[in-house]
PDB file of C-alpha atoms in Angstrom:
ATOM      1  CA  GLY A1374      -4.960 -12.352  13.295  1.00 77.00           C
ATOM      2  CA  GLN A1375      -2.225 -10.363  11.643  1.00 82.00           C
ATOM      3  CA  MET A1376      -1.051  -6.941  12.793  1.00 92.00           C
ATOM      4  CA  ALA A1377       0.693  -4.652  10.335  1.00 97.00           C
ATOM      5  CA  THR A1378       1.509  -0.997   9.825  1.00 98.00           C
ATOM      6  CA  ILE A1379       1.088   0.499   6.361  1.00 98.00           C
ATOM      7  CA  VAL A1380       2.416   3.897   5.274  1.00 98.00           C
ATOM      8  CA  VAL A1381       1.136   5.006   1.867  1.00 98.00           C
ATOM      9  CA  GLY A1382       2.758   7.602  -0.362  1.00 96.00           C
ATOM     10  CA  ASP A1383       4.864   7.754  -3.519  1.00 92.00           C
ATOM     11  CA  SER A1384       6.203   4.455  -2.250  1.00 94.00           C
ATOM     12  CA  ILE A1385       4.226   2.180   0.066  1.00 97.00           C
ATOM     13  CA  GLU A1386       5.854   0.726   3.168  1.00 97.00           C
ATOM     14  CA  ILE A1387       4.354  -2.310   4.900  1.00 98.00           C
ATOM     15  CA  ASP A1388       5.688  -3.497   8.249  1.00 97.00           C
ATOM     16  CA  GLY A1389       4.136  -6.846   9.089  1.00 97.00           C
ATOM     17  CA  GLU A1390       2.277  -9.590   7.245  1.00 96.00           C
ATOM     18  CA  GLY A1391      -1.075  -9.970   5.530  1.00 96.00           C
ATOM     19  CA  ALA A1392      -0.784  -6.987   3.165  1.00 97.00           C
ATOM     20  CA  GLU A1393       0.990  -6.395  -0.134  1.00 97.00           C
ATOM     21  CA  VAL A1394       1.399  -3.605  -2.670  1.00 97.00           C
ATOM     22  CA  SER A1395      -0.992  -4.116  -5.582  1.00 95.00           C
ATOM     23  CA  ASP A1396      -1.876  -1.862  -8.538  1.00 88.00           C
ATOM     24  CA  GLY A1397      -0.411   1.206  -6.864  1.00 86.00           C
ATOM     25  CA  GLY A1398      -2.446   0.522  -3.752  1.00 96.00           C
ATOM     26  CA  VAL A1399      -2.609  -2.094  -1.021  1.00 98.00           C
ATOM     27  CA  LEU A1400      -4.266  -5.525  -0.991  1.00 98.00           C
ATOM     28  CA  ILE A1401      -4.967  -6.987   2.461  1.00 98.00           C
ATOM     29  CA  SER A1402      -5.577 -10.733   2.350  1.00 97.00           C
ATOM     30  CA  LYS A1403      -5.479 -11.925   5.974  1.00 96.00           C
ATOM     31  CA  ALA A1404      -7.668 -11.253   9.003  1.00 97.00           C
ATOM     32  CA  GLY A1405      -6.250  -8.861  11.570  1.00 97.00           C
ATOM     33  CA  THR A1406      -5.621  -5.222  12.414  1.00 98.00           C
ATOM     34  CA  TYR A1407      -3.876  -2.868  10.007  1.00 98.00           C
ATOM     35  CA  THR A1408      -2.830   0.676  10.918  1.00 98.00           C
ATOM     36  CA  ILE A1409      -2.668   2.979   7.899  1.00 98.00           C
ATOM     37  CA  SER A1410      -1.203   6.469   7.534  1.00 98.00           C
ATOM     38  CA  GLY A1411       0.071   8.729   4.764  1.00 98.00           C
ATOM     39  CA  GLU A1412      -1.232  10.116   1.489  1.00 98.00           C
ATOM     40  CA  LEU A1413      -2.188   8.003  -1.531  1.00 98.00           C
ATOM     41  CA  GLU A1414      -3.078  10.272  -4.449  1.00 97.00           C
ATOM     42  CA  GLU A1415      -4.195   7.511  -6.800  1.00 96.00           C
ATOM     43  CA  GLY A1416      -4.976   4.069  -5.438  1.00 97.00           C
ATOM     44  CA  MET A1417      -7.117   1.907  -3.194  1.00 97.00           C
ATOM     45  CA  ILE A1418      -6.888  -0.049   0.023  1.00 98.00           C
ATOM     46  CA  HIS A1419      -8.625  -3.313  -0.909  1.00 98.00           C
ATOM     47  CA  VAL A1420      -9.416  -5.753   1.896  1.00 98.00           C
ATOM     48  CA  ASP A1421     -10.298  -9.157   0.447  1.00 98.00           C
ATOM     49  CA  VAL A1422     -10.490 -11.663   3.293  1.00 97.00           C
ATOM     50  CA  THR A1423     -12.989 -14.525   3.225  1.00 95.00           C
ATOM     51  CA  ASP A1424     -15.377 -14.717   6.197  1.00 95.00           C
ATOM     52  CA  ALA A1425     -13.138 -13.072   8.785  1.00 95.00           C
ATOM     53  CA  GLU A1426     -12.919  -9.731  10.573  1.00 96.00           C
ATOM     54  CA  VAL A1427     -10.506  -7.027   9.491  1.00 98.00           C
ATOM     55  CA  GLU A1428      -9.924  -3.779  11.365  1.00 98.00           C
ATOM     56  CA  LEU A1429      -8.355  -0.816   9.623  1.00 98.00           C
ATOM     57  CA  VAL A1430      -7.041   1.861  11.987  1.00 98.00           C
ATOM     58  CA  LEU A1431      -6.946   5.120  10.042  1.00 98.00           C
ATOM     59  CA  ASN A1432      -4.087   7.054  11.615  1.00 98.00           C
ATOM     60  CA  GLY A1433      -4.001  10.175   9.456  1.00 98.00           C
ATOM     61  CA  VAL A1434      -4.672   9.063   5.884  1.00 98.00           C
ATOM     62  CA  ASP A1435      -5.663  10.853   2.697  1.00 98.00           C
ATOM     63  CA  ILE A1436      -6.650   8.411  -0.043  1.00 98.00           C
ATOM     64  CA  SER A1437      -8.025   9.303  -3.485  1.00 98.00           C
ATOM     65  CA  ASN A1438      -8.984   6.897  -6.251  1.00 97.00           C
ATOM     66  CA  SER A1439     -10.305   8.115  -9.606  1.00 96.00           C
ATOM     67  CA  THR A1440     -11.551   4.670 -10.699  1.00 96.00           C
ATOM     68  CA  GLY A1441     -13.433   3.336  -7.661  1.00 97.00           C
ATOM     69  CA  PRO A1442     -13.527   3.319  -3.862  1.00 98.00           C
ATOM     70  CA  ALA A1443     -10.700   4.669  -1.717  1.00 98.00           C
ATOM     71  CA  ILE A1444     -11.272   1.776   0.706  1.00 98.00           C
ATOM     72  CA  LEU A1445     -13.054  -1.423  -0.358  1.00 98.00           C
ATOM     73  CA  PHE A1446     -13.887  -4.441   1.800  1.00 98.00           C
ATOM     74  CA  THR A1447     -14.957  -7.613  -0.047  1.00 98.00           C
ATOM     75  CA  ASN A1448     -15.892 -11.025   1.405  1.00 96.00           C
ATOM     76  CA  THR A1449     -15.211 -10.058   5.041  1.00 95.00           C
ATOM     77  CA  SER A1450     -17.578 -11.194   7.768  1.00 95.00           C
ATOM     78  CA  GLU A1451     -17.024  -7.895   9.584  1.00 95.00           C
ATOM     79  CA  ALA A1452     -15.300  -4.714   8.425  1.00 98.00           C
ATOM     80  CA  VAL A1453     -14.193  -2.340  11.186  1.00 98.00           C
ATOM     81  CA  VAL A1454     -12.841   1.149  10.540  1.00 98.00           C
ATOM     82  CA  THR A1455     -11.291   2.791  13.605  1.00 98.00           C
ATOM     83  CA  LEU A1456     -10.514   6.516  13.465  1.00 98.00           C
ATOM     84  CA  ALA A1457      -7.436   7.085  15.605  1.00 98.00           C
ATOM     85  CA  GLU A1458      -7.889   9.820  18.196  1.00 98.00           C
ATOM     86  CA  GLY A1459      -6.618  13.229  17.124  1.00 98.00           C
ATOM     87  CA  THR A1460      -6.323  12.300  13.438  1.00 98.00           C
ATOM     88  CA  VAL A1461      -7.972  13.654  10.286  1.00 98.00           C
ATOM     89  CA  ASN A1462      -8.650  11.059   7.590  1.00 98.00           C
ATOM     90  CA  SER A1463      -9.916  11.790   4.076  1.00 98.00           C
ATOM     91  CA  LEU A1464     -11.311   9.379   1.480  1.00 98.00           C
ATOM     92  CA  SER A1465     -12.335  10.315  -2.058  1.00 98.00           C
ATOM     93  CA  ASP A1466     -13.549   8.144  -4.932  1.00 98.00           C
ATOM     94  CA  GLY A1467     -14.377   8.515  -8.597  1.00 96.00           C
ATOM     95  CA  GLY A1468     -15.095   6.763 -11.838  1.00 93.00           C
ATOM     96  CA  ASP A1469     -17.570   4.101 -12.813  1.00 91.00           C
ATOM     97  CA  SER A1470     -17.188   1.040 -10.600  1.00 93.00           C
ATOM     98  CA  GLU A1471     -19.398  -1.817  -9.429  1.00 94.00           C
ATOM     99  CA  TYR A1472     -18.688  -0.539  -5.901  1.00 96.00           C
ATOM    100  CA  ASP A1473     -20.395   2.843  -5.733  1.00 94.00           C
ATOM    101  CA  GLY A1474     -18.989   4.388  -2.571  1.00 97.00           C
ATOM    102  CA  ALA A1475     -15.759   6.043  -1.439  1.00 98.00           C
ATOM    103  CA  LEU A1476     -15.803   3.738   1.622  1.00 98.00           C
ATOM    104  CA  TYR A1477     -17.508   0.508   0.566  1.00 98.00           C
ATOM    105  CA  SER A1478     -18.091  -2.912   2.101  1.00 98.00           C
ATOM    106  CA  THR A1479     -19.884  -5.972   0.789  1.00 97.00           C
ATOM    107  CA  GLY A1480     -20.436  -7.090   4.397  1.00 96.00           C
ATOM    108  CA  THR A1481     -21.382  -5.378   7.642  1.00 97.00           C
ATOM    109  CA  MET A1482     -19.186  -2.367   8.397  1.00 98.00           C
ATOM    110  CA  THR A1483     -18.638  -0.550  11.692  1.00 98.00           C
ATOM    111  CA  ILE A1484     -16.993   2.858  12.049  1.00 98.00           C
ATOM    112  CA  GLN A1485     -15.630   3.750  15.495  1.00 98.00           C
ATOM    113  CA  GLY A1486     -12.991   5.800  17.293  1.00 98.00           C
ATOM    114  CA  ASP A1487     -12.406   9.443  18.153  1.00 97.00           C
ATOM    115  CA  GLY A1488     -10.845  10.772  14.957  1.00 98.00           C
ATOM    116  CA  ILE A1489     -12.267  12.741  12.047  1.00 98.00           C
ATOM    117  CA  LEU A1490     -13.317  11.154   8.753  1.00 98.00           C
ATOM    118  CA  ASN A1491     -13.974  13.263   5.656  1.00 98.00           C
ATOM    119  CA  VAL A1492     -15.604  11.319   2.824  1.00 98.00           C
ATOM    120  CA  VAL A1493     -16.216  12.628  -0.692  1.00 98.00           C
ATOM    121  CA  GLY A1494     -18.338  10.418  -2.917  1.00 98.00           C
ATOM    122  CA  ASN A1495     -17.689  11.865  -6.357  1.00 97.00           C
ATOM    123  CA  ALA A1496     -19.160   8.878  -8.190  1.00 94.00           C
ATOM    124  CA  GLU A1497     -22.261   8.093  -6.112  1.00 95.00           C
ATOM    125  CA  GLU A1498     -22.440   7.202  -2.406  1.00 97.00           C
ATOM    126  CA  GLY A1499     -20.106   8.351   0.333  1.00 98.00           C
ATOM    127  CA  ILE A1500     -20.213   5.354   2.716  1.00 98.00           C
ATOM    128  CA  ALA A1501     -21.932   2.192   1.527  1.00 97.00           C
ATOM    129  CA  SER A1502     -22.481  -1.356   2.729  1.00 97.00           C
ATOM    130  CA  GLU A1503     -24.253  -4.276   1.096  1.00 96.00           C
ATOM    131  CA  MET A1504     -25.242  -5.455   4.581  1.00 97.00           C
ATOM    132  CA  HIS A1505     -25.432  -3.410   7.809  1.00 97.00           C
ATOM    133  CA  LEU A1506     -23.752  -0.128   8.658  1.00 98.00           C
ATOM    134  CA  ASN A1507     -22.921   0.798  12.271  1.00 98.00           C
ATOM    135  CA  ILE A1508     -21.626   4.199  13.347  1.00 98.00           C
ATOM    136  CA  ASP A1509     -20.209   3.863  16.875  1.00 98.00           C
ATOM    137  CA  GLY A1510     -18.014   6.954  17.021  1.00 98.00           C
ATOM    138  CA  GLY A1511     -15.959   9.525  15.211  1.00 98.00           C
ATOM    139  CA  THR A1512     -16.700  12.871  13.619  1.00 98.00           C
ATOM    140  CA  ILE A1513     -17.779  12.052  10.079  1.00 98.00           C
ATOM    141  CA  HIS A1514     -18.302  14.579   7.269  1.00 98.00           C
ATOM    142  CA  ILE A1515     -19.818  13.206   4.054  1.00 98.00           C
ATOM    143  CA  SER A1516     -20.245  14.977   0.737  1.00 98.00           C
ATOM    144  CA  SER A1517     -21.609  12.870  -2.110  1.00 98.00           C
ATOM    145  CA  ALA A1518     -23.210  12.875  -5.534  1.00 97.00           C
ATOM    146  CA  ASP A1519     -25.901  10.456  -4.322  1.00 97.00           C
ATOM    147  CA  ASP A1520     -26.630   9.046  -0.834  1.00 97.00           C
ATOM    148  CA  GLY A1521     -24.307  10.107   1.965  1.00 97.00           C
ATOM    149  CA  MET A1522     -24.743   6.664   3.539  1.00 97.00           C
ATOM    150  CA  ASN A1523     -26.367   3.631   1.994  1.00 97.00           C
ATOM    151  CA  ALA A1524     -26.926   0.090   3.244  1.00 96.00           C
ATOM    152  CA  ASN A1525     -28.463  -1.597   0.249  1.00 90.00           C
ATOM    153  CA  ASN A1526     -29.567  -5.175   0.953  1.00 93.00           C
ATOM    154  CA  ASP A1527     -33.312  -4.576   0.506  1.00 93.00           C
ATOM    155  CA  GLY A1528     -35.463  -5.540   3.463  1.00 94.00           C
ATOM    156  CA  VAL A1529     -32.419  -6.689   5.433  1.00 96.00           C
ATOM    157  CA  SER A1530     -29.901  -3.873   5.829  1.00 97.00           C
ATOM    158  CA  VAL A1531     -30.009  -1.600   8.862  1.00 97.00           C
ATOM    159  CA  ILE A1532     -28.072   1.602   9.528  1.00 98.00           C
ATOM    160  CA  THR A1533     -27.481   2.053  13.285  1.00 98.00           C
ATOM    161  CA  ILE A1534     -25.955   5.179  14.807  1.00 98.00           C
ATOM    162  CA  ASN A1535     -24.800   4.534  18.375  1.00 98.00           C
ATOM    163  CA  GLY A1536     -22.457   7.464  18.774  1.00 98.00           C
ATOM    164  CA  GLY A1537     -20.239   9.969  17.075  1.00 98.00           C
ATOM    165  CA  TYR A1538     -21.116  13.011  15.006  1.00 98.00           C
ATOM    166  CA  LEU A1539     -22.402  12.797  11.446  1.00 97.00           C
ATOM    167  CA  PHE A1540     -22.489  15.722   9.030  1.00 98.00           C
TER     168      PHE A1540
END
C-alpha cells in the first residue's frame, strides 16, 4: 500500500502518493498508511478506497468541519485510526449530513495507539460505524449531541473495547 505524510493548514502539503487536496480538505483514494498532522479549520479527511485497508496515523491534528464529519471512511474493508504516542488530536463536526458522526466509517473501524483523541459530535454522534467498532487503545474523550459511540448495522454491529481509556 501507499505511505504518505499529510500536513493540513491554510495550505495542505502532501508528501507521497494516494492522497490529493479536494474541496479544502483531503481525499485519500489508495490503500495504505497516511500520517496526518496540523490544523484544518474547515474541511474533511475523506478516505474513499474500495475494499481495502487504510490506516490514518493522527500525529497531532485538529480538524473541524461545519458541514459533516471531520474524518470519513467510505467503502473501505477496514478503517484503522492510530493515535501517535504523545499527541493530542481533536475532531469536530457539524451540519446536516448523511454521515452523522465526527469520526465516521461505513465499514469496520479500529482505533488504537497511545495518543489522545478528543471528539466533539455537534451534529449527532461522536464516533460512528455502519459495521463494527473496535477500541484497542488511546485516551478518548467524546462529547456529542446524540450517542458518544454508535455502531448501527442492526443485529450485526458490535462495539468491542479491548484497551484504552474512554470518557
